[in-house]
Each structure stands twice: as structure tokens, then as C-alpha cells.
CSV table of C-alpha atoms and ligand atoms in Angstrom, one decimal:
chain,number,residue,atom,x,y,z
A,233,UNK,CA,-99.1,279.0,60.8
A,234,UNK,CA,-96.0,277.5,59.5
A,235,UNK,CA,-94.4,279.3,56.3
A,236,UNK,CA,-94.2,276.9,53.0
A,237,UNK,CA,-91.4,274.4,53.6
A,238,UNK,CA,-89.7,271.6,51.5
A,239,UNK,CA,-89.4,268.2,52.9
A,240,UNK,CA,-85.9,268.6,52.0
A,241,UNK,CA,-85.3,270.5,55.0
A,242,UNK,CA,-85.2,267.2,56.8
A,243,UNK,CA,-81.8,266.3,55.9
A,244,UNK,CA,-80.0,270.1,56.3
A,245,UNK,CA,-78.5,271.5,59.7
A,246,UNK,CA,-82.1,273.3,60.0
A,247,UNK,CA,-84.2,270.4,60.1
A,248,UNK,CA,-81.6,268.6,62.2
A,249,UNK,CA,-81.7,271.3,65.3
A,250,UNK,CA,-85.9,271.8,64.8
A,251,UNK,CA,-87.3,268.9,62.8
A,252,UNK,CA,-91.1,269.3,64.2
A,253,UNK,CA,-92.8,272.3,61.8
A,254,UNK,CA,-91.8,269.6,58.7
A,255,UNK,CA,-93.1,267.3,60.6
A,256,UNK,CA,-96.6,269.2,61.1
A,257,UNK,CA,-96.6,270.2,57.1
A,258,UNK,CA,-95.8,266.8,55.6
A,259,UNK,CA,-97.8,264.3,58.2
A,260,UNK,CA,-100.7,264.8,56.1
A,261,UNK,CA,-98.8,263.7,52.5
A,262,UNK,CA,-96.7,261.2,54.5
A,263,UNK,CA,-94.5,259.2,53.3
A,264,UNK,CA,-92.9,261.8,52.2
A,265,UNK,CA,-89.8,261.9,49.8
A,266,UNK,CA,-87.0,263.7,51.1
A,267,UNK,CA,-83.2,264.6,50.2
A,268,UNK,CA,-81.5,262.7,52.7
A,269,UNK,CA,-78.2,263.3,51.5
A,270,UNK,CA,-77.0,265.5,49.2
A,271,UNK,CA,-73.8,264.4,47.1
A,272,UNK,CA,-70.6,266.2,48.1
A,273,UNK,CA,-67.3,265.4,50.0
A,274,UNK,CA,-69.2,265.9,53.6
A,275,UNK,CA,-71.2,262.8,52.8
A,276,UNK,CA,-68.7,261.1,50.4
A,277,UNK,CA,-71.4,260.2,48.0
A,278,UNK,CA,-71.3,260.7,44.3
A,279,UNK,CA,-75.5,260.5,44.0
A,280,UNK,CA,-77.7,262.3,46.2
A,281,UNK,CA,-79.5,260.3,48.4
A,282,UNK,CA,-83.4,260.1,49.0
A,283,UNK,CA,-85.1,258.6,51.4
A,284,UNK,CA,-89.2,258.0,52.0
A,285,UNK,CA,-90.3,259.4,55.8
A,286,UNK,CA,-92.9,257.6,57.4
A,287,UNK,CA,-94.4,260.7,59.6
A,288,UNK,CA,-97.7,258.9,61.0
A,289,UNK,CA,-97.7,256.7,64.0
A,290,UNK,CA,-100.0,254.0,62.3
A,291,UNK,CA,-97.5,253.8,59.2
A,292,UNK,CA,-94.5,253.7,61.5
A,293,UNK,CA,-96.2,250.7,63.3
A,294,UNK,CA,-96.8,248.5,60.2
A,295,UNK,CA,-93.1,248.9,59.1
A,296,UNK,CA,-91.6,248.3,62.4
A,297,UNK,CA,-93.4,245.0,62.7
A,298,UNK,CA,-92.8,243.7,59.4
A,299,UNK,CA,-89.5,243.5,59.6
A,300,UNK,CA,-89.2,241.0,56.3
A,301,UNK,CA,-90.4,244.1,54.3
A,302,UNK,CA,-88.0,246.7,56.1
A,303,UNK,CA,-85.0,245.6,56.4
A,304,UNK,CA,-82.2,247.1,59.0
A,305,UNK,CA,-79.6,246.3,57.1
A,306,UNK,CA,-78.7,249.4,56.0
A,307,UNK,CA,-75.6,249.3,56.1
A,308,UNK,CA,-75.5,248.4,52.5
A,309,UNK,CA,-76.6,251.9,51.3
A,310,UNK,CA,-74.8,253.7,54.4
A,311,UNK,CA,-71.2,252.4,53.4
A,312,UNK,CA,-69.5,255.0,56.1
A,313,UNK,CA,-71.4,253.3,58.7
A,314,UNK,CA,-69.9,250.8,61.1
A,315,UNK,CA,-72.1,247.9,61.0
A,316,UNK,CA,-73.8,247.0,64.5
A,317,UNK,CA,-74.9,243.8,65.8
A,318,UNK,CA,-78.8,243.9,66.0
A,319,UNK,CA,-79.1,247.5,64.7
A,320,UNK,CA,-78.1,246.6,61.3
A,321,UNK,CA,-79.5,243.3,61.6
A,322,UNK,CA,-82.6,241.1,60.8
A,323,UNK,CA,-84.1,237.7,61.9
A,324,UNK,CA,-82.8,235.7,61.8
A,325,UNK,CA,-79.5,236.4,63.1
A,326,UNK,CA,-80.8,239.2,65.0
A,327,UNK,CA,-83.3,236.6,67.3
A,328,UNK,CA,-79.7,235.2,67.8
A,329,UNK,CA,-77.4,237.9,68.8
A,330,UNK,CA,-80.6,239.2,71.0
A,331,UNK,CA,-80.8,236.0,72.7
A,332,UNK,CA,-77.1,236.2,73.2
A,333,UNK,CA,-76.7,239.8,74.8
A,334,UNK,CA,-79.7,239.9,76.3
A,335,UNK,CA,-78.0,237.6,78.6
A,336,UNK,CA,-75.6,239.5,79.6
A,337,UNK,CA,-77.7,242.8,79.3
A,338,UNK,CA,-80.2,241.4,81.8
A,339,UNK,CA,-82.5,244.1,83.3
A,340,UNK,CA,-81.5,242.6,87.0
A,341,UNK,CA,-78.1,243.3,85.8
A,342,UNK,CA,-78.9,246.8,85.3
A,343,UNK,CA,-80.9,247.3,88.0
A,344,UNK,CA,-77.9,246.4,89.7
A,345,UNK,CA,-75.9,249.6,89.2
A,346,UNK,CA,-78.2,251.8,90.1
A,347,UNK,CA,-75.9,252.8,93.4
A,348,UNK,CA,-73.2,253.5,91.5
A,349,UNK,CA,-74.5,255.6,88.6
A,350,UNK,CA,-75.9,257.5,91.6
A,351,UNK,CA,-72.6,258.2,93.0
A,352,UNK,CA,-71.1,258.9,90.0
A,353,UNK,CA,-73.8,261.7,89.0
A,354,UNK,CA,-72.6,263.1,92.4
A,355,UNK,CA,-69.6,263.0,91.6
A,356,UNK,CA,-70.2,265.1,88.8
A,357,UNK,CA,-71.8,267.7,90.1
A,358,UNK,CA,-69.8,267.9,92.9
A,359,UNK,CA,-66.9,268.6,90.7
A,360,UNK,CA,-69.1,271.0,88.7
A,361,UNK,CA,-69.2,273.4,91.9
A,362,UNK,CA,-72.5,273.1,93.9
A,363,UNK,CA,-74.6,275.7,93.3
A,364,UNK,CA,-74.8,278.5,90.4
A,365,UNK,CA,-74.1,278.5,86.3
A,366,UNK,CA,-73.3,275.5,84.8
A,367,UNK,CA,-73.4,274.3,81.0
A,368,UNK,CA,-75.2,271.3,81.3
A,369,UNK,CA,-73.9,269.2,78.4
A,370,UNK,CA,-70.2,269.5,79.1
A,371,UNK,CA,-70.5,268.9,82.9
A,372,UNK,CA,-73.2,266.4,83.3
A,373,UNK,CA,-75.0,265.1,80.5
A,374,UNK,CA,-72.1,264.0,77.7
A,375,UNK,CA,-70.2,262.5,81.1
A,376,UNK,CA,-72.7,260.2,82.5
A,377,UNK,CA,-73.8,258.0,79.9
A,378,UNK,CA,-70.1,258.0,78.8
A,379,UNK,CA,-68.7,256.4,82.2
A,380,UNK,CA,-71.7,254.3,82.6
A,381,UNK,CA,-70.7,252.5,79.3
A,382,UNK,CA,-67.5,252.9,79.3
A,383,UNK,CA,-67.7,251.7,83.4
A,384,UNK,CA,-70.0,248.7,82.1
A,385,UNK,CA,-67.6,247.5,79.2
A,386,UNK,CA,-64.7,247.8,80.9
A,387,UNK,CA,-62.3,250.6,79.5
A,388,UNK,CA,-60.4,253.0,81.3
A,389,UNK,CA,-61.3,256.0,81.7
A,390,UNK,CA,-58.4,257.9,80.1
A,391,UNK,CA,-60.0,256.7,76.8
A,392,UNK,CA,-63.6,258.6,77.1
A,393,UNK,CA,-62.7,261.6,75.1
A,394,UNK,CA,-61.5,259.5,72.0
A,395,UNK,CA,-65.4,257.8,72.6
A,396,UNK,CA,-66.8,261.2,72.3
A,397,UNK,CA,-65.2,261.8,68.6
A,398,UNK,CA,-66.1,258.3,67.9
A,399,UNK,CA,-69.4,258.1,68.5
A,400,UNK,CA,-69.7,261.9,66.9
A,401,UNK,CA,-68.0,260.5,63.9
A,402,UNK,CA,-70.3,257.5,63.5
A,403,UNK,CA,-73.5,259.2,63.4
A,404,UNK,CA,-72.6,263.0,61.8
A,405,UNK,CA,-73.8,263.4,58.5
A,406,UNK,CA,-73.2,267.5,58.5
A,407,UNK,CA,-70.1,269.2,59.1
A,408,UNK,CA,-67.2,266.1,59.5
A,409,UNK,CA,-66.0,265.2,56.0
A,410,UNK,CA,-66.5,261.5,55.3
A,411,UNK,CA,-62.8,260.6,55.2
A,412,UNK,CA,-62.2,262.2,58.8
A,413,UNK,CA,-65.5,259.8,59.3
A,414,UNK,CA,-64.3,256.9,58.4
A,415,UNK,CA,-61.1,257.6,60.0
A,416,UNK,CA,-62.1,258.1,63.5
A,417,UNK,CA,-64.1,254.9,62.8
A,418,UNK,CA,-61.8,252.6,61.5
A,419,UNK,CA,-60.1,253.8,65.2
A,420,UNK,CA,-62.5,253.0,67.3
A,421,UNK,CA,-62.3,248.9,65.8
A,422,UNK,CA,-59.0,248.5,66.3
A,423,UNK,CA,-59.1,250.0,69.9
A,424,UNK,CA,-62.2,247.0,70.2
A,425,UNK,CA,-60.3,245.0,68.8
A,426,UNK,CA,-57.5,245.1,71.3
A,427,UNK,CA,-60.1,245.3,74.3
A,428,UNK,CA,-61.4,242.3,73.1
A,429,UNK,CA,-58.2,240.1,72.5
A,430,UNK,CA,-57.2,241.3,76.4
A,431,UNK,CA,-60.2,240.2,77.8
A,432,UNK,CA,-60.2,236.6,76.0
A,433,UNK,CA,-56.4,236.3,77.0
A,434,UNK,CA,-57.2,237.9,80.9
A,435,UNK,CA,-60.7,237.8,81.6
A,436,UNK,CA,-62.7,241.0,83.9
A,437,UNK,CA,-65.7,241.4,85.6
A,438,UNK,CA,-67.2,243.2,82.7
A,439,UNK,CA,-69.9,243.4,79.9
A,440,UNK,CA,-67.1,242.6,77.6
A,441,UNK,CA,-65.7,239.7,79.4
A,442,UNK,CA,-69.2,238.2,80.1
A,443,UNK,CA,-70.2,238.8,76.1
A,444,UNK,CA,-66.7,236.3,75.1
A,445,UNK,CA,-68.0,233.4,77.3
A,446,UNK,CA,-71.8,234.2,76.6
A,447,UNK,CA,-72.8,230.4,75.4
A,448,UNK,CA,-76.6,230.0,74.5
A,449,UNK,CA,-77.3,226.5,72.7
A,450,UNK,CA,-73.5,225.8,72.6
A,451,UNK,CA,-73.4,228.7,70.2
A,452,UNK,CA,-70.6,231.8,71.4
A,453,UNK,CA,-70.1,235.0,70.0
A,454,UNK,CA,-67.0,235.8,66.9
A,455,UNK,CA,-64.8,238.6,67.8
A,456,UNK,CA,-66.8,240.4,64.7
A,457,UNK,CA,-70.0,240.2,67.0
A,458,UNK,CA,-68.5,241.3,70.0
A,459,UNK,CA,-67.1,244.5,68.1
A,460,UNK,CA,-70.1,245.3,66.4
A,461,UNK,CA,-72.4,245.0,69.8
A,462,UNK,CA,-69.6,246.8,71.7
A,463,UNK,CA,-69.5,249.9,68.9
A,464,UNK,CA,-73.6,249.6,69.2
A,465,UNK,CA,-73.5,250.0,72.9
A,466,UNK,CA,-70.8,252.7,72.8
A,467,UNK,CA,-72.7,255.3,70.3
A,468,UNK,CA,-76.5,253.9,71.0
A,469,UNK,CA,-75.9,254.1,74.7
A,470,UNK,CA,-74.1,257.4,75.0
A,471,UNK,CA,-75.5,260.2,72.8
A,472,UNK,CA,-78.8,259.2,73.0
A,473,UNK,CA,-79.0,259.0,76.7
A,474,UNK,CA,-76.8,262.5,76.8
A,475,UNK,CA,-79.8,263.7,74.4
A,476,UNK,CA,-82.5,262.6,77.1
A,477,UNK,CA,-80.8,263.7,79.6
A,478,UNK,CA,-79.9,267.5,78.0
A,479,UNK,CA,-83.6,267.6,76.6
A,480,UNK,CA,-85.3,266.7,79.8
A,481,UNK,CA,-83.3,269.5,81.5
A,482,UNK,CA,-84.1,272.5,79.4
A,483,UNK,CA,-87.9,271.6,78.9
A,484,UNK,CA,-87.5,271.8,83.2
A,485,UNK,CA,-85.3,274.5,83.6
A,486,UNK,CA,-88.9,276.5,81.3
A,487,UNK,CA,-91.4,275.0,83.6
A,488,UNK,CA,-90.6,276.1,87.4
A,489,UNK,CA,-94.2,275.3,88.4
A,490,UNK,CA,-93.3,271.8,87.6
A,491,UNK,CA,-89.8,271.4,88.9
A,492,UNK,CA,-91.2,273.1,92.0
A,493,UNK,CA,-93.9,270.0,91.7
A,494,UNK,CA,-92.0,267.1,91.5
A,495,UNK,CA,-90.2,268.4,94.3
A,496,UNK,CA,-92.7,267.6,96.4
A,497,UNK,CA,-94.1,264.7,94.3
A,498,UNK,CA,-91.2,262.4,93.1
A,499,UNK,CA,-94.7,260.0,91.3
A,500,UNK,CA,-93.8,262.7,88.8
A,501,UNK,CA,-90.6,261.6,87.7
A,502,UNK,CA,-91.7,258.6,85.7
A,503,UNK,CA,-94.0,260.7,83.4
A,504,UNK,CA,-91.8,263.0,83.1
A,505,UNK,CA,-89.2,261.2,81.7
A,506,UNK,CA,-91.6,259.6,79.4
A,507,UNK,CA,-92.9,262.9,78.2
A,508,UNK,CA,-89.6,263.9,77.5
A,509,UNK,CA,-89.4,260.7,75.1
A,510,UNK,CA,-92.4,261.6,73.4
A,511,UNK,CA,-92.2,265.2,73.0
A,512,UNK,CA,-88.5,266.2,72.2
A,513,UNK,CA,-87.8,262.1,71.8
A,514,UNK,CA,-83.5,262.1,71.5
A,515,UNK,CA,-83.8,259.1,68.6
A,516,UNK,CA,-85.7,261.3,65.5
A,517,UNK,CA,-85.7,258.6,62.9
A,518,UNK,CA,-84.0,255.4,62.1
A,519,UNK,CA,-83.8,253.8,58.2
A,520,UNK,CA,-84.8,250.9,56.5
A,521,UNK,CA,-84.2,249.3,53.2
A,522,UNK,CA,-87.4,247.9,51.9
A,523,UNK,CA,-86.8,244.2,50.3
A,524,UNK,CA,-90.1,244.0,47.9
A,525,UNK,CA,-92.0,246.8,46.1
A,526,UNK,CA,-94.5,248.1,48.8
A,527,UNK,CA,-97.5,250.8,49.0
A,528,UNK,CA,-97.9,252.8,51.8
A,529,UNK,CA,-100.8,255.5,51.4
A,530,UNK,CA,-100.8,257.5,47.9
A,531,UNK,CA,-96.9,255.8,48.0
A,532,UNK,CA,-95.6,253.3,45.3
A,533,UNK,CA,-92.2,252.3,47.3
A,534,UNK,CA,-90.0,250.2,45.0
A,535,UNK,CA,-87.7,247.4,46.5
A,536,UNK,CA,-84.4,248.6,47.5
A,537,UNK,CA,-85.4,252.2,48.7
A,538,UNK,CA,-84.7,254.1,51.9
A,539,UNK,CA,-87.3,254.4,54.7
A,540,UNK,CA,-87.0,256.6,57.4
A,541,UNK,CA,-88.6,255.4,60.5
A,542,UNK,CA,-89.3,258.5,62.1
A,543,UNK,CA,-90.2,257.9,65.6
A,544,UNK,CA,-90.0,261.9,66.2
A,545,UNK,CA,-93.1,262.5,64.0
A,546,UNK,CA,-94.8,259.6,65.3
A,547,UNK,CA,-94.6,260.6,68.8
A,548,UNK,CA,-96.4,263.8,67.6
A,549,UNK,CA,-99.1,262.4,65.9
A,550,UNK,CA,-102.5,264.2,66.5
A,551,UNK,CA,-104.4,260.6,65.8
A,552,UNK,CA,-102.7,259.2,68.9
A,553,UNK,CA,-102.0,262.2,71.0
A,554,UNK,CA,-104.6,264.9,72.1
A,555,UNK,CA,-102.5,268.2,71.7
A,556,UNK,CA,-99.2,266.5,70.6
A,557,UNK,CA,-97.1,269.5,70.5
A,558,UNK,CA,-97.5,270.3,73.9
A,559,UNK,CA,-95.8,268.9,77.0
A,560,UNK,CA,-97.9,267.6,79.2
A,561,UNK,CA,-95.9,264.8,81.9
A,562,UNK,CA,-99.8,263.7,83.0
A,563,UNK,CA,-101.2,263.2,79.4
A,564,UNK,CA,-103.0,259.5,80.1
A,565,UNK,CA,-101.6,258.3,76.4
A,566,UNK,CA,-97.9,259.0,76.9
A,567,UNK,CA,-97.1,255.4,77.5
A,568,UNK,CA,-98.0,254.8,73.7
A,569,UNK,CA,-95.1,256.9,72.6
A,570,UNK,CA,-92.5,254.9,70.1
A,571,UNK,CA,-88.8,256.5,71.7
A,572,UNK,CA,-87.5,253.2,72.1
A,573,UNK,CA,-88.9,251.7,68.7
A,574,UNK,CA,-90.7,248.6,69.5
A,575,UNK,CA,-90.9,245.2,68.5
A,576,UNK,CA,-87.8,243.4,66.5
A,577,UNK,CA,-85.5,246.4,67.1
A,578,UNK,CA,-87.3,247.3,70.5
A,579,UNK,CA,-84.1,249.3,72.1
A,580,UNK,CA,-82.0,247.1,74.2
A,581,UNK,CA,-80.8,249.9,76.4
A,582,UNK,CA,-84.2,251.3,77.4
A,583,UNK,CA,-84.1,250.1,81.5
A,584,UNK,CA,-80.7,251.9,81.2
A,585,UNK,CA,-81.5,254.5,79.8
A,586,UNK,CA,-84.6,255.2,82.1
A,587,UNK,CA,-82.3,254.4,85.0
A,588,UNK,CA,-80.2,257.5,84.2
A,589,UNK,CA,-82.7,259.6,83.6
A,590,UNK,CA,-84.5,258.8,86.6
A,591,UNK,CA,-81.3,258.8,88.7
A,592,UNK,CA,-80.7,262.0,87.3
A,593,UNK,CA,-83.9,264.0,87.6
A,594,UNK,CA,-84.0,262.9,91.2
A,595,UNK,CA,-80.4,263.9,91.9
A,596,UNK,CA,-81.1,267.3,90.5
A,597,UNK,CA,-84.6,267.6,92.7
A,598,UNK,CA,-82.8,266.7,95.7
A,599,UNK,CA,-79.9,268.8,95.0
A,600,UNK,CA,-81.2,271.9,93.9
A,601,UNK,CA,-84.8,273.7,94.7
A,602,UNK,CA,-84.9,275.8,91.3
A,603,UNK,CA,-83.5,275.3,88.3
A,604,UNK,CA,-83.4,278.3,85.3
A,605,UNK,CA,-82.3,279.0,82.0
A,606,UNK,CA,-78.3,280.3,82.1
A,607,UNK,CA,-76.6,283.4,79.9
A,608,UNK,CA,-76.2,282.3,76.9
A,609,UNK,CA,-77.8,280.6,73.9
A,610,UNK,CA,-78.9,276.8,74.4
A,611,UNK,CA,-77.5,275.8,70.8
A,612,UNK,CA,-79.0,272.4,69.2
A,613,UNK,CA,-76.7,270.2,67.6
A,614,UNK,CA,-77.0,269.8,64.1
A,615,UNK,CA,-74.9,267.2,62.1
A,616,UNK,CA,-76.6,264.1,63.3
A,617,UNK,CA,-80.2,263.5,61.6
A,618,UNK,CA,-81.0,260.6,64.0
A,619,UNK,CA,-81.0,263.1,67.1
A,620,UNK,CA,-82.0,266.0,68.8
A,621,UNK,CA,-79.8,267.2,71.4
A,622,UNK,CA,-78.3,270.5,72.5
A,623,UNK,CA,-74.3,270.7,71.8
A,624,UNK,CA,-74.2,273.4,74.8
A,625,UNK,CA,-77.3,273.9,77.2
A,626,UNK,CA,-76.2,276.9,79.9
A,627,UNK,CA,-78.6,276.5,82.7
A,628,UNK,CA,-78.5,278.3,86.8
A,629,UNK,CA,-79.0,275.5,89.2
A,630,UNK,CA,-80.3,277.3,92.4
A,631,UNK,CA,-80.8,276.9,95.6
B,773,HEM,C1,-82.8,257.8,75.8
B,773,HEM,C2,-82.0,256.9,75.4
B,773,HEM,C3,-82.2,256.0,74.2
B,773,HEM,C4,-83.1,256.1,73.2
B,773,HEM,C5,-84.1,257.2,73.0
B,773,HEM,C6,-83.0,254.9,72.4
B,773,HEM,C7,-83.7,254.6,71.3
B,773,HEM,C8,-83.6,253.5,70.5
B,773,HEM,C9,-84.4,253.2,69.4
B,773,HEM,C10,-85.5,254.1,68.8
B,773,HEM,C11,-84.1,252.0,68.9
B,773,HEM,C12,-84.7,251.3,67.7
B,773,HEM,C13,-83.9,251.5,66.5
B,773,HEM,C14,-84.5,250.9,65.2
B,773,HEM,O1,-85.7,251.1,65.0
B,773,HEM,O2,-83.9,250.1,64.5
B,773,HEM,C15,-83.0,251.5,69.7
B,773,HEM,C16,-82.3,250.3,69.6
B,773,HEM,C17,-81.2,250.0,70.3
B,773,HEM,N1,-80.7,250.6,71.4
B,773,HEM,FE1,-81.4,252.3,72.2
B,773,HEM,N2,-82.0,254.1,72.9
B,773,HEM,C18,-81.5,254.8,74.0
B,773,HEM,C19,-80.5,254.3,74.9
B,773,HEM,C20,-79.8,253.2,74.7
B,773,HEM,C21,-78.8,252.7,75.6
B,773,HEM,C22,-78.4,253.3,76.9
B,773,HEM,C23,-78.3,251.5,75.0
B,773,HEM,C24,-77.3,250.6,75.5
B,773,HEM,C25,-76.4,250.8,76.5
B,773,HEM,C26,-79.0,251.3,73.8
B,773,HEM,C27,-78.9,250.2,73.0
B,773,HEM,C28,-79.7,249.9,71.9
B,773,HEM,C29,-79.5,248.7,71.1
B,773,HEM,C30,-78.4,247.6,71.3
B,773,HEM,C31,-80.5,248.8,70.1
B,773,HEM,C32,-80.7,247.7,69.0
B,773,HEM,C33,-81.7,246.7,69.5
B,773,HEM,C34,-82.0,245.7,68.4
B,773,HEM,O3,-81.9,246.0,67.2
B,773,HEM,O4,-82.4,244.6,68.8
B,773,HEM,N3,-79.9,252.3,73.6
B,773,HEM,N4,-82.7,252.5,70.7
């Protein structure tokens, strides 16, 4: 039995690192109302901020198909935030700018780099020593996604730890004051900025080269989109994908029965990975701004309010999944989870994402025959309300 808990908790560093007991007292009352940001110099707001959460899988359905009623452009309540082509979007535009990048995000294009993401996760471990303790998140799983992006764009490599504090800054609500934010973001445009002036003048054979002479219907992208699409990639591709990676590992590293399993049986790997999306899912909730006064359950929302998507609760709904709060890779429903989102906003990064996963949990199977929990605490992080992640996860790779 769960003690008594506010909603509130939600939004604080406690809720952050262990949203799912909120999740399991307020699904029944959902939507629930929720301080989502509290007033103060960490958030820069002079108002605290609510927000509605929408906890159950059916409500979380209906908004993310009616986008005309939930809008993404949140931006407009979120000042501090960056905004990101199709993220922040709505059709419109967004049916244009997906029709654009899609293009040059093509899944064959993807499929494409599967050898060299394999290397490169080699390469990492290799250079993490072979065998023995390691702490996962430095030496594997922040890495990874970082030089697949930063590989696919087209930046050197000298420039990954300045994404790192990007990114961080971007999506931190707890513990970097705002001004430091917005700071480190205003950074990262101007360094897109130059990237993308260098590729118009000289162009590569990279994402960002093919994204300047992207031409659907005679229509090409401004430098503003390119930024924006860039910044999305950079931060939705990288701690996300860390987050999968990082969560995937420690919910193995419990289970030896079932690493020692998929050994043997790599059919495993697929459901794995798409347990691990549904049960611990990296992306815990993503806002809306409703455009027209709406109900939803005993819920009068008024036009202009927040609404957090949260695709965390979802994915542990009771009504969809038998015994949600356990992980079970074989479950026959775990293809209905909502990790990505779906529909308008469905994510655009989801073949690359699984790509990495599944490059990595084969890797890791053929490299090691057990895998165990290091000394240590695994600490969650705790400043960025749209994930869960582990800031340091020290694990024993055996063999
Ligand atoms: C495990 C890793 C990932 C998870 C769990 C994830 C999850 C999500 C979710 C839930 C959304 C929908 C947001 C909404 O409702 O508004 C989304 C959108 C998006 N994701 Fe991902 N994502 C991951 C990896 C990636 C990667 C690797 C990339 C790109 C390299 C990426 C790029 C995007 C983009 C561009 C969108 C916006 C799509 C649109 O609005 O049309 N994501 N992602």
C-alpha cells in the first residue's frame, strides 16, 4: 500500500527519479491537477505553474489524436524553451516540416548505419576495459546516442561535451537556474547557426547538408527550421535514447535468468526492448496547451491550460495491461505501449532509437555472459520531468 501522496509530487526531484506510486494513487481521479512549476529563480517564473496530467491510457489517446484541441505549441507558456520544429508544432506546418525531414530521415537511411553504430559501441567498450566494473552511463550509454547524432549531423566530435550541457540545459527544470538555462541555450543556436551557414557555403555528406537542399513541392527549408529540427534531433535523440539504453541495462543486470535467456535466444531482444518502453518508458510525459474549453472525466479544462501527456502512466495502465507494474518481455499486449507517442507527434526517431537499443543489447549478449549490479548506488536523475534515467548506473559486466 502506497502512503498518502500529493499530486504535487510530480513536479519535485522525488517524483522526477520515481514517478510510478503517483501514478498508481491518482490514475483513478485522473486528470489530475498538479504543481508543475513552482515560482522561484530555478524556473524563472514569477506564478507557479499547474498543469492537468492525463494518467489513463484511453484519455492519453483522445488528446493525442486531436491535435486541434491540444496543441504542441507550448512553447508559448515554456518561454526558456528552445522551440523545435515538429515538437512544438501543429498541422499544419507540422504535416510540412514532417514531409520535409522525413525525407532525409528515411528509415532505409537509418537502416543504413547499422554497421557503424555497431562499431562504434565497440569501440566503446573496448575503451571501457573488457571485462569487470564499469559505470554504465558515463562509458556507454550518454556516448552512443551522442556520436550517433552528432556522427549523423555532422559535427565534430570535439564538440560532444558542450551537447551534453546543452541538451541538460534544455530540458532541466530542477537544479540549473533559468538564466544558466537560457544561457547554455542561446549557445547551442549560435553554434547551429554557424554549422548551418558552413554547410550552405560547403556542402557534406550529412543530415544537415541533405536538410538545406531538402526540396518537397518546390518548397526548402529557412535556416530557422533547420535550427529548430537540428536542436530537436540533438536533445530528443540523445537523452532519451541514453535513458533507454541506461534503463534497459539495470532492469537486466536484476534479472540473470533472463540475460542468461536471451543469450541463447536473441527472438528476445525485440520484446525486450519494447518492455523496457513500456515499463520504465525514458519519455514520462509531454505537454499540451488546450485551444477550447474541454471536459475530460469529472474535469472542466478551460482553453489555454497545460496538459501533461503522460505516456509513463499510460504505459502502466491496468485497463490495457494485465499486471502493468511488472516486467514481463513476453506480455502478448506490449506492442500497445505509447513510448513513442503516436499519431501527429508519433516520434520521428523511433527506428533509431530501436536500432541502438537493439545493437546494444546484442553487443552486450555477445560480449559478456553475465551481467550484475556494481558497488555503488544506481542514482536516478532528477531535474528533467520529461524522463527517467539514471545520472550514474555502476554495473559488473562478467564473463
Ligand atoms: C528511446 C528513445 C526515444 C523515445 C522514448 C522517444 C519518445 C518520443 C515521444 C514520446 C515523442 C512524442 C512527443 C509528443 O507527444 O509531442 C517523440 C517525438 C519525437 N522524437 Fe523521439 N524518442 C526517442 C528517440 C528519438 C530519437 C533518437 C530521435 C531523433 C534522432 C527522436 C526524434 C523525435 C522527433 C523529431 C519527435 C517529434 C516528432 C513530431 O512532432 O512529429 N526521438 N519522441
Amino acid at each position: 500500500m502506497d502512503a498518502p501522496i500529493s499530486p504535487d509530487v510530480l513536479g519535485t526531484p522525488t517524483g522526477i527519479a520515481d514517478p510510478y506510486p503517483a501514478y498508481r494513487a491518482f490514475r483513478g481521479p485522473s486528470p489530475v491537477r498538479y504543481l508543475r512549476l513552482p515560482a522561484g529563480p530555478m524556473t524563472g517564473r514569477t506564478e507557479p505553474l499547474y498543469a492537468w496530467g492525463l494518467l489513463r491510457h484511453a484519455d492519453v489517446l483522445a488528446a493525442i489524436r486531436d491535435p486541434e484541441t491540444f496543441s504542441s505549441q507550448s512553447t508559448s507558456v515554456f518561454k526558456t524553451m528552445p522551440k523545435m520544429s515538429l515538437l512544438h508544432d501543429d498541422p499544419p506546418h507540422h504535416t510540412r516540416m514532417r514531409r520535409l525531414v522525413s525525407k532525409a530521415f528515411s528509415p532505409q537511411r537509418i537502416a543504413s548505419l547499422s554497421e557503424w553504430i555497431g562499431r562504434t559501441a565497440n569501440e566503446l567498450l573496448d575503451t571501457a576495459g573488457t571485462k569487470g566494473p564499469v559505470e554504465l552511463m558515463a562509458t556507454y550509454a550518454v556516448p552512443l546516442p551522442m556520436r550517433v547524432i552528432a556522427g549523423m549531423l555532422g559535427v565534430p566530435a570535439s564538440d560532444y561535451p558542450s551537447f551534453k550541457l546543452w541538451s541538460e540545459a534544455v530540458i532541466a527544470y530542477v537544479g540549473i537556474p533559468a538564466e544558466e538555462r537560457a544561457r547554455r541555450t542561446q549557445e547551442m543556436m549560435v553554434y547551429l547557426t554557424q554549422i548551418i551557414a558552413a554547410r550552405r557555403a560547403q556542402p557534406a555528406e550529412d543530415l544537415i547538408s541533405a536538410l538545406v537542399a531538402t526540396e518537397v513541392d518546390g518548397a526548402s527549408l529557412t535556416d530557422a527550421e533547420i535550427r529548430g529540427f537540428a536542436a530537436v534531433l540533438l536533445i530528443a535523440g540523445n537523452e532519451t535514447t541514453t535513458n533507454l539504453i541506461g534503463n534497459m541495462m539495470a532492469l537486466l543486470a536484476d534479472r540473470p535468468e533472463l540475460w542468461q535467456r536471451a543469450r541463447e535466444n536473441r527472438s528476445l531482444v525485440e520484446p525486450i526492448i519494447e518492455e523496457v518502453l513500456r515499463y520504465e518508458s525514458p519519455v514520462q510525459r509531454f505537454p499540451r496547451i488546450t485551444t477550447r474549453p474541454v471536459r475530460i472525466g469529472e474535469a472542466e479544462i478551460a482553453a489555454g491550460e497545460v496538459v501533461d501527456i503522460v505516456y509513463g502512466a499510460a504505459n502502466r495502465d491496468p485497463a490495457v495491461f494485465e499486471d502493468p507494474d511488472s516486467f514481463r518481455p513476453e506480455r502478448p499486449t506490449n506492442n500497445q505501449h505509447l513510448g513513442f507517442g503516436l499519431g501527429t507527434h508519433f516520434c520521428l526517431g523511433a527506428p533509431l532509437a530501436r536500432l541502438e537499443a537493439r545493437i546494444t543489447l546484442n553487443t552486450f549478449l555477445d560480449r559478456f555472459p553475465t551481467l550484475g549490479r556494481g558497488e555503488g548506488p544506481a542514482v536516478r536523475q532528477q531535474a528533467a520531468p520529461v524522463s527517467l534515467g539514471y545520472k550514474s548506473l555502476p554495473l559488473v559486466l562478467g564473463g
